Each structure stands twice: as structure tokens, then as C-alpha cells.
Amino acid sequence: MKSQANTQTMKPATAAKKLGVYLPATPKEFQEGVVSRAELDELQADPPEWLRELRRTGPHPRPVVAAKLGVSNAGLLRAGITGALTTEEIEALRQEMPEWLVKERATQAEVRKEAARLKQRDAERDQG
């Protein structure tokens, strides 16, 4: 019996997540197909124009929006932002700095500070 190497494939939603793009904004053929690991690697190494444009202008999925604004996904939800935003919309929020964004950034900074403190504490315990 011959052994065949299985080509690992993923759904378009998984590939879009790994590429950091909003699936409904991708080309129809990307949305309707399957993506192999090799194809994903190729898209990451040498992105086609549609992928470069999506990354540049959006719309961006919520995790990317949260990262660009310096807040958590939960912070976006608390602010009522449930969908994708374009780069232009993200920049407008950064310029505007609404109260919710200031508050969520402060919350995120505290979370990071606490995580760093715990990491330091654990490192000291491991050495001692």
C-alpha cells in the first residue's frame, strides 16, 4: 500500500484570521475555497495586491482593530464596536480620543503592568 502525504488545508475563515484580514473583504475565490498550508505560507511571504491593500486600508477584523487602538477585544465590545473598521476610522478614533478609548487604554496598561509584575514574581520564585 502506498502512503500518501496529506496536504493540510484550512477553511477560509481560519486562513483570514492567520493573515489578520477581515474575511468578507477578501476576494470571492478566497472566501469560497480552501487554503493549504503551502498557499498560506506563500500569501504571507509574497502577499498579492488585494492582501497588501486590505492590510493597509482595511476593513480590519476586531482583534486587529483592538491592537491598533491599544485596547482589548472586550474593551471594543464595551464601547459598542462590534464590526470591522477601516484604517481611516481607526485613525479618526485615535485623533478624537473619546472617553471610552482613554479609559480602555488605561485599563489595558494596568493589565499589562500586572502581568509583568506576576511574570517577574514567578521568575524570582524559580531562581530562589
Rosetta silent file (secondary structure, phi, psi, omega in degrees, C-alpha in Angstrom):
SEQUENCE: MKSQANTQTMKPATAAKKLGVYLPATPKEFQEGVVSRAELDELQADPPEWLRELRRTGPHPRPVVAAKLGVSNAGLLRAGITGALTTEEIEALRQEMPEWLVKERATQAEVRKEAARLKQRDAERDQG
SCORE:     score description
SCORE:     0.000 S_00000001
   1 L     0.000  132.559 -179.324    0.000    0.000    0.000 S_00000001
   2 L   -82.185  137.477  176.877    1.297    3.391   -1.000 S_00000001
   3 L   -96.837  130.038  179.182    1.401    6.089    1.644 S_00000001
   4 L  -107.400  140.782  177.053    0.226    9.498    0.536 S_00000001
   5 L   -80.316  125.264  177.125    1.170   12.720    2.231 S_00000001
   6 L   -78.428  132.378  175.826   -1.943   14.580    3.299 S_00000001
   7 L   -86.058  121.685  179.911   -1.963   18.227    2.376 S_00000001
   8 L   -74.442  125.013  178.295   -3.081   20.208    5.383 S_00000001
   9 E  -122.713  164.521  178.850   -5.853   22.616    4.434 S_00000001
  10 E  -140.697  159.012  176.960   -7.899   25.145    6.356 S_00000001
  11 L   -69.710  155.034  178.158  -11.159   26.959    5.946 S_00000001
  12 H   -56.037  -36.335 -179.882  -11.015   30.480    4.531 S_00000001
  13 H   -62.474  -40.034  178.982  -12.055   31.915    7.928 S_00000001
  14 H   -67.057  -44.354  179.535   -9.044   30.289    9.590 S_00000001
  15 H   -62.679  -42.845  179.513   -6.690   31.486    6.854 S_00000001
  16 H   -61.289  -41.320  178.906   -8.107   35.034    7.070 S_00000001
  17 H   -61.987  -44.091  179.839   -7.574   35.020   10.838 S_00000001
  18 H   -66.039  -30.245  178.923   -3.966   33.875   10.406 S_00000001
  19 H   -85.083  -11.367  179.528   -3.432   36.595    7.787 S_00000001
  20 L    74.005   33.556  179.865   -5.047   39.233   10.026 S_00000001
  21 L  -123.762  160.582 -179.254   -7.713   40.233    7.499 S_00000001
  22 L   -85.534  114.346 -173.116  -11.493   40.542    7.543 S_00000001
  23 H   -52.924  -47.312 -178.830  -12.893   37.566    5.611 S_00000001
  24 H   -60.936  -16.539  179.770  -15.904   39.338    3.999 S_00000001
  25 H   -91.252   -6.017 -179.798  -13.479   41.862    2.443 S_00000001
  26 L   -79.985  162.662  178.177  -11.375   39.174    0.748 S_00000001
  27 L   -61.434  150.644 -177.735  -11.922   38.145   -2.895 S_00000001
  28 H   -53.576  -42.993 -177.719  -14.791   35.705   -3.577 S_00000001
  29 H   -64.527  -30.710  175.507  -12.409   32.938   -4.709 S_00000001
  30 H   -70.356  -43.675 -178.034  -10.562   33.167   -1.364 S_00000001
  31 H   -65.522  -31.098 -173.166  -13.847   33.053    0.601 S_00000001
  32 H   -98.177   -7.426 -177.047  -15.186   30.050   -1.292 S_00000001
  33 L  -100.564 -168.698  169.994  -12.059   27.900   -1.494 S_00000001
  34 L  -119.326  155.460 -176.141   -9.809   26.087    0.919 S_00000001
  35 E  -119.997  125.850  177.046   -6.276   27.192    1.687 S_00000001
  36 E   -81.792  164.078  177.167   -3.380   24.785    2.020 S_00000001
  37 H   -60.027  -40.467  179.712   -0.530   25.372    4.436 S_00000001
  38 H   -64.647  -41.402  178.668    1.758   25.984    1.436 S_00000001
  39 H   -64.739  -40.455  178.135   -0.673   28.552   -0.015 S_00000001
  40 H   -62.520  -45.454  178.366   -0.893   30.330    3.354 S_00000001
  41 H   -58.871  -40.850  179.338    2.906   30.420    3.589 S_00000001
  42 H   -65.578  -42.951  178.229    3.042   31.865    0.060 S_00000001
  43 H   -61.240  -37.655  179.639    0.412   34.510    0.908 S_00000001
  44 H   -73.447  -39.129 -176.843    2.446   35.518    3.967 S_00000001
  45 H   -75.186  -39.659 -176.488    5.792   35.534    2.150 S_00000001
  46 L  -138.240   75.975 -174.392    4.637   37.300   -1.014 S_00000001
  47 L   -64.156  136.123  175.261    1.217   38.869   -0.449 S_00000001
  48 L   -69.383  168.357 -176.636   -0.829   39.656   -3.569 S_00000001
  49 H   -56.508  -41.282 -178.195   -2.041   43.218   -4.106 S_00000001
  50 H   -61.204  -37.110  179.811   -5.510   42.531   -2.634 S_00000001
  51 H   -72.572  -41.618  177.314   -3.927   41.313    0.615 S_00000001
  52 H   -61.486  -42.461 -179.696   -1.495   44.236    0.829 S_00000001
  53 H   -64.903  -43.300  177.929   -4.387   46.661    0.235 S_00000001
  54 H   -61.150  -42.316  179.370   -6.576   45.011    2.899 S_00000001
  55 H   -66.828  -32.351 -177.828   -3.754   45.174    5.425 S_00000001
  56 H   -77.658  -46.506 -171.094   -3.112   48.809    4.545 S_00000001
  57 H  -114.416  -14.901 -178.710   -6.665   50.203    4.461 S_00000001
  58 L    84.816 -167.754    7.170   -8.953   47.565    5.940 S_00000001
  59 L   -67.534  146.763 -177.494  -11.598   46.850    6.879 S_00000001
  60 E  -103.324  143.519  175.748   -9.748   45.183    9.743 S_00000001
  61 L   -68.487  160.162 -175.319  -11.120   42.393   11.973 S_00000001
  62 H   -52.384  -43.340  179.249  -11.795   43.223   15.618 S_00000001
  63 H   -60.570  -35.441  178.602   -8.524   41.751   17.011 S_00000001
  64 H   -71.522  -41.085  177.700   -6.528   43.945   14.616 S_00000001
  65 H   -59.932  -46.271 -179.871   -8.665   46.998   15.472 S_00000001
  66 H   -59.391  -44.885  179.922   -8.102   46.347   19.191 S_00000001
  67 H   -63.499  -43.126 -178.887   -4.338   46.056   18.695 S_00000001
  68 H   -66.287  -30.037  179.390   -4.163   49.232   16.601 S_00000001
  69 H   -90.963  -10.284  179.679   -6.122   51.141   19.261 S_00000001
  70 L    74.955   32.547  178.966   -4.193   49.621   22.182 S_00000001
  71 L  -129.769  174.881  177.500   -7.265   48.113   23.841 S_00000001
  72 L   -89.593  164.773  173.646   -8.697   44.630   24.375 S_00000001
  73 H   -59.147  -40.658  179.174  -11.420   42.958   22.315 S_00000001
  74 H   -62.942  -36.739  177.613  -13.647   43.208   25.376 S_00000001
  75 H   -62.669  -39.744  175.848  -12.926   46.933   25.535 S_00000001
  76 H   -62.120  -44.146  179.468  -14.147   47.327   21.961 S_00000001
  77 H   -62.831  -41.514  178.215  -17.333   45.462   22.825 S_00000001
  78 H   -61.280  -30.427  179.797  -17.893   47.635   25.899 S_00000001
  79 L   -84.086   -3.305  179.216  -17.603   50.652   23.603 S_00000001
  80 L    86.114   11.928  178.222  -20.196   49.166   21.255 S_00000001
  81 L   -94.048  107.731 -176.061  -17.745   48.422   18.428 S_00000001
  82 L  -113.207  -12.912 -176.951  -18.735   45.018   17.138 S_00000001
  83 L  -112.361 -173.938  178.686  -17.715   45.128   13.487 S_00000001
  84 L   -76.230  152.016  175.465  -14.678   45.720   11.355 S_00000001
  85 E  -126.571  150.656  175.434  -13.193   49.213   10.987 S_00000001
  86 L   -82.190  165.838  176.247  -11.103   50.736    8.228 S_00000001
  87 H   -58.697  -40.149  179.624   -7.686   52.246    8.841 S_00000001
  88 H   -61.488  -42.802  179.047   -9.267   55.670    8.309 S_00000001
  89 H   -66.463  -38.264  178.319  -11.898   55.001   11.016 S_00000001
  90 H   -64.399  -44.588  178.975   -9.215   53.765   13.423 S_00000001
  91 H   -62.777  -38.200  178.188   -7.130   56.888   12.797 S_00000001
  92 H   -62.554  -41.374  177.860  -10.187   59.088   13.383 S_00000001
  93 H   -64.741  -39.306  178.470  -10.736   57.420   16.774 S_00000001
  94 H   -63.439  -39.007  178.924   -7.070   57.951   17.650 S_00000001
  95 H   -70.552  -41.998 -177.230   -7.356   61.638   16.786 S_00000001
  96 H   -70.831  -37.146 -176.258  -10.679   62.052   18.569 S_00000001
  97 L    45.527   63.675  177.560   -9.622   60.068   21.676 S_00000001
  98 L   -61.563  160.395 -176.120  -13.148   59.551   23.007 S_00000001
  99 H   -55.352  -41.110 -179.077  -13.511   58.983   26.736 S_00000001
 100 H   -61.940  -36.204 -179.354  -14.073   55.234   26.320 S_00000001
 101 H   -69.605  -41.807  177.090  -10.780   54.893   24.410 S_00000001
 102 H   -60.286  -46.334 -178.910   -8.810   56.759   27.078 S_00000001
 103 H   -63.699  -46.018 -178.423  -10.395   54.566   29.780 S_00000001
 104 H   -67.246  -36.368  176.022   -9.832   51.297   27.900 S_00000001
 105 H   -64.299  -39.981  177.940   -6.203   52.162   27.135 S_00000001
 106 H   -64.180  -43.037  178.285   -5.628   52.865   30.830 S_00000001
 107 H   -60.569  -45.864 -179.773   -7.263   49.548   31.723 S_00000001
 108 H   -62.873  -38.640  178.146   -5.090   47.731   29.185 S_00000001
 109 H   -63.288  -40.924  178.021   -1.961   49.423   30.565 S_00000001
 110 H   -64.700  -40.695  179.003   -2.874   48.236   34.077 S_00000001
 111 H   -62.073  -45.171  178.920   -3.430   44.688   32.821 S_00000001
 112 H   -63.714  -41.051 -179.873   -0.011   44.686   31.131 S_00000001
 113 H   -62.408  -43.967  179.484    1.639   46.147   34.236 S_00000001
 114 H   -66.179  -40.912  178.542    0.096   43.450   36.448 S_00000001
 115 H   -62.146  -41.373  178.348    1.082   40.692   34.003 S_00000001
 116 H   -65.136  -40.265  178.914    4.671   41.969   34.025 S_00000001
 117 H   -62.355  -44.475 -179.896    4.665   42.088   37.834 S_00000001
 118 H   -66.285  -38.772  178.069    3.437   38.490   38.050 S_00000001
 119 H   -63.047  -42.992  178.051    5.981   37.337   35.482 S_00000001
 120 H   -63.478  -44.668  179.434    8.765   38.989   37.481 S_00000001
 121 H   -59.603  -45.186 -179.115    7.486   37.462   40.716 S_00000001
 122 H   -66.064  -37.891  178.527    7.365   33.990   39.140 S_00000001
 123 H   -63.687  -40.216  178.916   10.867   34.395   37.698 S_00000001
 124 H   -66.370  -39.025  177.666   12.187   35.337   41.147 S_00000001
 125 H   -63.372  -41.904 -178.596   10.475   32.297   42.686 S_00000001
 126 H   -64.868  -32.575 -179.363   12.014   30.000   40.061 S_00000001
 127 H   -80.162  -28.760 -173.377   15.503   31.359   40.813 S_00000001
 128 L   -92.198    0.000    0.000   15.132   31.238   44.569 S_00000001
